[in-house]
mmCIF file with all atom_site columns, C-alpha atoms in Angstrom:
data_model
loop_
_atom_site.group_PDB
_atom_site.id
_atom_site.type_symbol
_atom_site.label_atom_id
_atom_site.label_alt_id
_atom_site.label_comp_id
_atom_site.label_asym_id
_atom_site.label_entity_id
_atom_site.label_seq_id
_atom_site.pdbx_PDB_ins_code
_atom_site.Cartn_x
_atom_site.Cartn_y
_atom_site.Cartn_z
_atom_site.occupancy
_atom_site.B_iso_or_equiv
_atom_site.pdbx_formal_charge
_atom_site.auth_seq_id
_atom_site.auth_comp_id
_atom_site.auth_asym_id
_atom_site.auth_atom_id
_atom_site.pdbx_PDB_model_num
ATOM 1   C CA . MET A 1 1   ? -16.750 -19.624 41.519  1.00 55.00 ? 1   MET A CA 1
ATOM 2   C CA . LYS A 1 2   ? -13.761 -17.777 39.792  1.00 62.00 ? 2   LYS A CA 1
ATOM 3   C CA . SER A 1 3   ? -12.949 -14.167 41.066  1.00 73.00 ? 3   SER A CA 1
ATOM 4   C CA . PHE A 1 4   ? -13.384 -11.346 39.163  1.00 72.00 ? 4   PHE A CA 1
ATOM 5   C CA . ILE A 1 5   ? -9.220  -10.965 38.862  1.00 73.00 ? 5   ILE A CA 1
ATOM 6   C CA . GLN A 1 6   ? -8.986  -14.398 37.185  1.00 73.00 ? 6   GLN A CA 1
ATOM 7   C CA . ASN A 1 7   ? -11.229 -14.032 34.993  1.00 70.00 ? 7   ASN A CA 1
ATOM 8   C CA . ARG A 1 8   ? -9.165  -10.445 33.408  1.00 71.00 ? 8   ARG A CA 1
ATOM 9   C CA . ILE A 1 9   ? -5.621  -12.094 34.089  1.00 69.00 ? 9   ILE A CA 1
ATOM 10  C CA . GLU A 1 10  ? -7.420  -15.670 31.684  1.00 70.00 ? 10  GLU A CA 1
ATOM 11  C CA . GLU A 1 11  ? -8.858  -13.013 29.093  1.00 69.00 ? 11  GLU A CA 1
ATOM 12  C CA . THR A 1 12  ? -5.212  -10.922 29.275  1.00 66.00 ? 12  THR A CA 1
ATOM 13  C CA . LYS A 1 13  ? -3.479  -14.116 27.828  1.00 63.00 ? 13  LYS A CA 1
ATOM 14  C CA . SER A 1 14  ? -6.241  -15.400 25.278  1.00 61.00 ? 14  SER A CA 1
ATOM 15  C CA . GLN A 1 15  ? -5.492  -11.739 23.823  1.00 65.00 ? 15  GLN A CA 1
ATOM 16  C CA . GLU A 1 16  ? -1.578  -12.575 23.027  1.00 68.00 ? 16  GLU A CA 1
ATOM 17  C CA . LEU A 1 17  ? -0.959  -11.815 19.295  1.00 73.00 ? 17  LEU A CA 1
ATOM 18  C CA . ASP A 1 18  ? 1.137   -14.551 17.905  1.00 77.00 ? 18  ASP A CA 1
ATOM 19  C CA . LEU A 1 19  ? 4.440   -13.043 16.044  1.00 81.00 ? 19  LEU A CA 1
ATOM 20  C CA . ALA A 1 20  ? 6.043   -15.965 14.557  1.00 84.00 ? 20  ALA A CA 1
ATOM 21  C CA . PRO A 1 21  ? 4.129   -15.837 11.161  1.00 86.00 ? 21  PRO A CA 1
ATOM 22  C CA . LEU A 1 22  ? 4.882   -11.941 11.165  1.00 87.00 ? 22  LEU A CA 1
ATOM 23  C CA . LEU A 1 23  ? 8.391   -12.740 11.736  1.00 90.00 ? 23  LEU A CA 1
ATOM 24  C CA . ASP A 1 24  ? 8.150   -15.335 8.973   1.00 91.00 ? 24  ASP A CA 1
ATOM 25  C CA . VAL A 1 25  ? 7.190   -12.910 6.669   1.00 91.00 ? 25  VAL A CA 1
ATOM 26  C CA . VAL A 1 26  ? 9.803   -9.934  7.384   1.00 92.00 ? 26  VAL A CA 1
ATOM 27  C CA . PHE A 1 27  ? 12.683  -12.767 7.089   1.00 92.00 ? 27  PHE A CA 1
ATOM 28  C CA . ILE A 1 28  ? 11.168  -13.870 3.499   1.00 92.00 ? 28  ILE A CA 1
ATOM 29  C CA . LEU A 1 29  ? 11.401  -10.255 3.072   1.00 92.00 ? 29  LEU A CA 1
ATOM 30  C CA . LEU A 1 30  ? 14.670  -9.824  4.035   1.00 91.00 ? 30  LEU A CA 1
ATOM 31  C CA . ILE A 1 31  ? 15.179  -12.992 2.034   1.00 90.00 ? 31  ILE A CA 1
ATOM 32  C CA . PHE A 1 32  ? 14.304  -11.532 -0.974  1.00 88.00 ? 32  PHE A CA 1
ATOM 33  C CA . PHE A 1 33  ? 16.111  -7.785  -1.197  1.00 85.00 ? 33  PHE A CA 1
ATOM 34  C CA . ILE A 1 34  ? 19.613  -9.637  -0.675  1.00 84.00 ? 34  ILE A CA 1
ATOM 35  C CA . VAL A 1 35  ? 19.281  -12.499 -3.331  1.00 82.00 ? 35  VAL A CA 1
ATOM 36  C CA . THR A 1 36  ? 17.754  -9.135  -5.521  1.00 80.00 ? 36  THR A CA 1
ATOM 37  C CA . THR A 1 37  ? 20.353  -7.080  -4.476  1.00 76.00 ? 37  THR A CA 1
ATOM 38  C CA . VAL A 1 38  ? 23.095  -5.957  -6.461  1.00 67.00 ? 38  VAL A CA 1
ATOM 39  C CA . PHE A 1 39  ? 26.908  -5.473  -5.109  1.00 65.00 ? 39  PHE A CA 1
ATOM 40  C CA . VAL A 1 40  ? 29.488  -3.161  -7.268  1.00 64.00 ? 40  VAL A CA 1
ATOM 41  C CA . LYS A 1 41  ? 32.772  -3.367  -5.816  1.00 66.00 ? 41  LYS A CA 1
ATOM 42  C CA . GLU A 1 42  ? 33.918  0.582   -5.466  1.00 66.00 ? 42  GLU A CA 1
ATOM 43  C CA . THR A 1 43  ? 37.576  1.312   -6.158  1.00 68.00 ? 43  THR A CA 1
ATOM 44  C CA . GLY A 1 44  ? 38.350  1.637   -2.523  1.00 69.00 ? 44  GLY A CA 1
ATOM 45  C CA . VAL A 1 45  ? 40.191  5.616   -3.353  1.00 73.00 ? 45  VAL A CA 1
ATOM 46  C CA . GLU A 1 46  ? 39.169  9.311   -4.488  1.00 71.00 ? 46  GLU A CA 1
ATOM 47  C CA . VAL A 1 47  ? 40.245  10.220  -7.763  1.00 75.00 ? 47  VAL A CA 1
ATOM 48  C CA . ASP A 1 48  ? 39.944  13.462  -8.774  1.00 71.00 ? 48  ASP A CA 1
ATOM 49  C CA . LYS A 1 49  ? 37.736  12.763  -12.431 1.00 73.00 ? 49  LYS A CA 1
ATOM 50  C CA . PRO A 1 50  ? 38.262  14.475  -15.416 1.00 72.00 ? 50  PRO A CA 1
ATOM 51  C CA . THR A 1 51  ? 34.656  16.295  -16.868 1.00 70.00 ? 51  THR A CA 1
ATOM 52  C CA . ALA A 1 52  ? 33.265  15.714  -19.984 1.00 71.00 ? 52  ALA A CA 1
ATOM 53  C CA . VAL A 1 53  ? 29.759  16.991  -21.335 1.00 65.00 ? 53  VAL A CA 1
ATOM 54  C CA . SER A 1 54  ? 28.516  13.903  -22.864 1.00 65.00 ? 54  SER A CA 1
ATOM 55  C CA . THR A 1 55  ? 28.739  11.744  -19.695 1.00 65.00 ? 55  THR A CA 1
ATOM 56  C CA . LYS A 1 56  ? 26.424  8.972   -19.241 1.00 68.00 ? 56  LYS A CA 1
ATOM 57  C CA . GLN A 1 57  ? 25.721  7.021   -16.454 1.00 68.00 ? 57  GLN A CA 1
ATOM 58  C CA . LEU A 1 58  ? 26.525  2.875   -17.166 1.00 64.00 ? 58  LEU A CA 1
ATOM 59  C CA . GLN A 1 59  ? 24.911  -0.268  -16.052 1.00 66.00 ? 59  GLN A CA 1
ATOM 60  C CA . LYS A 1 60  ? 25.458  -1.229  -12.840 1.00 68.00 ? 60  LYS A CA 1
ATOM 61  C CA . SER A 1 61  ? 27.349  -4.181  -12.763 1.00 79.00 ? 61  SER A CA 1
ATOM 62  C CA . VAL A 1 62  ? 30.112  -3.191  -14.030 1.00 84.00 ? 62  VAL A CA 1
ATOM 63  C CA . VAL A 1 63  ? 34.396  -3.663  -12.786 1.00 87.00 ? 63  VAL A CA 1
ATOM 64  C CA . MET A 1 64  ? 36.106  -0.551  -11.695 1.00 89.00 ? 64  MET A CA 1
ATOM 65  C CA . ILE A 1 65  ? 39.774  0.264   -11.356 1.00 92.00 ? 65  ILE A CA 1
ATOM 66  C CA . ALA A 1 66  ? 40.841  3.652   -10.586 1.00 92.00 ? 66  ALA A CA 1
ATOM 67  C CA . ILE A 1 67  ? 43.962  5.000   -11.016 1.00 93.00 ? 67  ILE A CA 1
ATOM 68  C CA . THR A 1 68  ? 45.294  7.578   -7.826  1.00 92.00 ? 68  THR A CA 1
ATOM 69  C CA . ALA A 1 69  ? 47.714  10.654  -8.679  1.00 89.00 ? 69  ALA A CA 1
ATOM 70  C CA . ASN A 1 70  ? 50.002  8.754   -7.579  1.00 91.00 ? 70  ASN A CA 1
ATOM 71  C CA . ARG A 1 71  ? 50.403  6.701   -9.901  1.00 91.00 ? 71  ARG A CA 1
ATOM 72  C CA . GLU A 1 72  ? 48.710  3.341   -7.668  1.00 92.00 ? 72  GLU A CA 1
ATOM 73  C CA . ILE A 1 73  ? 45.969  1.502   -9.724  1.00 93.00 ? 73  ILE A CA 1
ATOM 74  C CA . MET A 1 74  ? 43.471  0.362   -7.042  1.00 92.00 ? 74  MET A CA 1
ATOM 75  C CA . TYR A 1 75  ? 40.839  -2.824  -7.076  1.00 91.00 ? 75  TYR A CA 1
ATOM 76  C CA . ALA A 1 76  ? 38.375  -3.149  -4.347  1.00 86.00 ? 76  ALA A CA 1
ATOM 77  C CA . GLY A 1 77  ? 41.003  -1.461  -1.698  1.00 87.00 ? 77  GLY A CA 1
ATOM 78  C CA . THR A 1 78  ? 44.486  -2.895  -2.981  1.00 89.00 ? 78  THR A CA 1
ATOM 79  C CA . ASN A 1 79  ? 46.939  -1.373  -4.951  1.00 92.00 ? 79  ASN A CA 1
ATOM 80  C CA . VAL A 1 80  ? 46.986  -4.066  -7.832  1.00 92.00 ? 80  VAL A CA 1
ATOM 81  C CA . GLY A 1 81  ? 49.756  -1.821  -10.114 1.00 91.00 ? 81  GLY A CA 1
ATOM 82  C CA . ILE A 1 82  ? 50.075  -2.279  -14.165 1.00 91.00 ? 82  ILE A CA 1
ATOM 83  C CA . LYS A 1 83  ? 50.877  -5.953  -13.571 1.00 92.00 ? 83  LYS A CA 1
ATOM 84  C CA . GLY A 1 84  ? 48.145  -7.071  -11.217 1.00 92.00 ? 84  GLY A CA 1
ATOM 85  C CA . VAL A 1 85  ? 45.240  -5.452  -13.821 1.00 92.00 ? 85  VAL A CA 1
ATOM 86  C CA . ARG A 1 86  ? 45.431  -8.117  -16.263 1.00 93.00 ? 86  ARG A CA 1
ATOM 87  C CA . ALA A 1 87  ? 44.967  -11.053 -13.548 1.00 93.00 ? 87  ALA A CA 1
ATOM 88  C CA . THR A 1 88  ? 42.324  -9.500  -11.459 1.00 91.00 ? 88  THR A CA 1
ATOM 89  C CA . LEU A 1 89  ? 40.372  -8.517  -14.600 1.00 91.00 ? 89  LEU A CA 1
ATOM 90  C CA . THR A 1 90  ? 40.645  -12.149 -15.441 1.00 92.00 ? 90  THR A CA 1
ATOM 91  C CA . GLN A 1 91  ? 39.484  -13.290 -12.132 1.00 90.00 ? 91  GLN A CA 1
ATOM 92  C CA . ALA A 1 92  ? 36.358  -10.599 -11.935 1.00 86.00 ? 92  ALA A CA 1
ATOM 93  C CA . ILE A 1 93  ? 34.985  -11.235 -15.927 1.00 86.00 ? 93  ILE A CA 1
ATOM 94  C CA . LYS A 1 94  ? 35.762  -14.966 -15.559 1.00 87.00 ? 94  LYS A CA 1
ATOM 95  C CA . THR A 1 95  ? 32.210  -15.577 -14.745 1.00 85.00 ? 95  THR A CA 1
ATOM 96  C CA . GLN A 1 96  ? 29.982  -13.109 -16.996 1.00 83.00 ? 96  GLN A CA 1
ATOM 97  C CA . ALA A 1 97  ? 31.678  -9.773  -19.414 1.00 84.00 ? 97  ALA A CA 1
ATOM 98  C CA . LYS A 1 98  ? 31.186  -6.889  -17.283 1.00 85.00 ? 98  LYS A CA 1
ATOM 99  C CA . PRO A 1 99  ? 32.394  -3.835  -19.275 1.00 88.00 ? 99  PRO A CA 1
ATOM 100 C CA . LEU A 1 100 ? 35.180  -1.786  -17.673 1.00 90.00 ? 100 LEU A CA 1
ATOM 101 C CA . VAL A 1 101 ? 35.211  2.222   -15.924 1.00 90.00 ? 101 VAL A CA 1
ATOM 102 C CA . ILE A 1 102 ? 38.241  3.498   -15.575 1.00 92.00 ? 102 ILE A CA 1
ATOM 103 C CA . GLN A 1 103 ? 38.529  6.100   -12.312 1.00 90.00 ? 103 GLN A CA 1
ATOM 104 C CA . ALA A 1 104 ? 41.460  8.068   -13.930 1.00 91.00 ? 104 ALA A CA 1
ATOM 105 C CA . ASP A 1 105 ? 42.692  11.020  -11.736 1.00 90.00 ? 105 ASP A CA 1
ATOM 106 C CA . LYS A 1 106 ? 43.555  14.145  -13.998 1.00 88.00 ? 106 LYS A CA 1
ATOM 107 C CA . MET A 1 107 ? 46.687  14.498  -12.986 1.00 91.00 ? 107 MET A CA 1
ATOM 108 C CA . VAL A 1 108 ? 47.517  10.005  -14.075 1.00 91.00 ? 108 VAL A CA 1
ATOM 109 C CA . PRO A 1 109 ? 49.454  10.721  -17.155 1.00 92.00 ? 109 PRO A CA 1
ATOM 110 C CA . THR A 1 110 ? 48.038  9.720   -21.139 1.00 91.00 ? 110 THR A CA 1
ATOM 111 C CA . ASP A 1 111 ? 50.757  6.215   -21.259 1.00 93.00 ? 111 ASP A CA 1
ATOM 112 C CA . LEU A 1 112 ? 49.371  4.516   -17.949 1.00 93.00 ? 112 LEU A CA 1
ATOM 113 C CA . LEU A 1 113 ? 46.062  5.048   -18.638 1.00 92.00 ? 113 LEU A CA 1
ATOM 114 C CA . VAL A 1 114 ? 46.736  3.442   -22.174 1.00 93.00 ? 114 VAL A CA 1
ATOM 115 C CA . GLN A 1 115 ? 48.814  0.710   -20.445 1.00 94.00 ? 115 GLN A CA 1
ATOM 116 C CA . VAL A 1 116 ? 45.966  -0.330  -18.362 1.00 94.00 ? 116 VAL A CA 1
ATOM 117 C CA . ILE A 1 117 ? 42.834  -0.101  -21.205 1.00 93.00 ? 117 ILE A CA 1
ATOM 118 C CA . ASP A 1 118 ? 45.589  -2.638  -23.058 1.00 94.00 ? 118 ASP A CA 1
ATOM 119 C CA . GLN A 1 119 ? 46.041  -5.083  -20.030 1.00 93.00 ? 119 GLN A CA 1
ATOM 120 C CA . ALA A 1 120 ? 42.453  -5.313  -19.961 1.00 92.00 ? 120 ALA A CA 1
ATOM 121 C CA . LYS A 1 121 ? 41.917  -5.772  -23.385 1.00 93.00 ? 121 LYS A CA 1
ATOM 122 C CA . LEU A 1 122 ? 44.380  -8.342  -23.093 1.00 92.00 ? 122 LEU A CA 1
ATOM 123 C CA . ALA A 1 123 ? 42.107  -10.374 -19.571 1.00 92.00 ? 123 ALA A CA 1
ATOM 124 C CA . GLY A 1 124 ? 39.569  -9.826  -22.127 1.00 91.00 ? 124 GLY A CA 1
ATOM 125 C CA . VAL A 1 125 ? 36.947  -7.117  -21.507 1.00 90.00 ? 125 VAL A CA 1
ATOM 126 C CA . LEU A 1 126 ? 34.992  -6.216  -24.424 1.00 88.00 ? 126 LEU A CA 1
ATOM 127 C CA . SER A 1 127 ? 34.410  -2.365  -22.816 1.00 88.00 ? 127 SER A CA 1
ATOM 128 C CA . VAL A 1 128 ? 36.413  -0.317  -21.194 1.00 90.00 ? 128 VAL A CA 1
ATOM 129 C CA . SER A 1 129 ? 34.836  2.976   -19.983 1.00 87.00 ? 129 SER A CA 1
ATOM 130 C CA . ILE A 1 130 ? 35.955  6.092   -18.356 1.00 87.00 ? 130 ILE A CA 1
ATOM 131 C CA . ALA A 1 131 ? 34.270  7.910   -15.517 1.00 85.00 ? 131 ALA A CA 1
ATOM 132 C CA . THR A 1 132 ? 34.440  11.683  -16.014 1.00 82.00 ? 132 THR A CA 1
ATOM 133 C CA . VAL A 1 133 ? 32.235  14.399  -13.728 1.00 80.00 ? 133 VAL A CA 1
ATOM 134 C CA . ASN A 1 134 ? 29.091  16.028  -16.021 1.00 76.00 ? 134 ASN A CA 1
ATOM 135 C CA . GLU A 1 135 ? 29.988  19.942  -16.281 1.00 67.00 ? 135 GLU A CA 1
#
């Protein structure tokens, strides 16, 4: 005859939970969220944006370029310069047409801003916006 302790050990072993189905569900949810997430490439620098009353929120899938007060043109943390804007934007929009958002510092000369917009238009960008801060 089995002892009381042996019976309790067998009962404890039979009451263990199988975590495999729970882990399967967790991994499926993780894959779902990774696949459906939209990633926006940030410019990698902070700029002091001008203020505007007509500020509005744009869609998530945009291409962002920053122009710093030091006249550096940044894309994804890299200084591309005025000569690299066209090639960079052509590459960024080759699979899907996306609008361009330029984050220009308040101190950026208008001439440089116009040059960046011209290069964007030559690259095939259909919509160009300038990032501002709401008053």
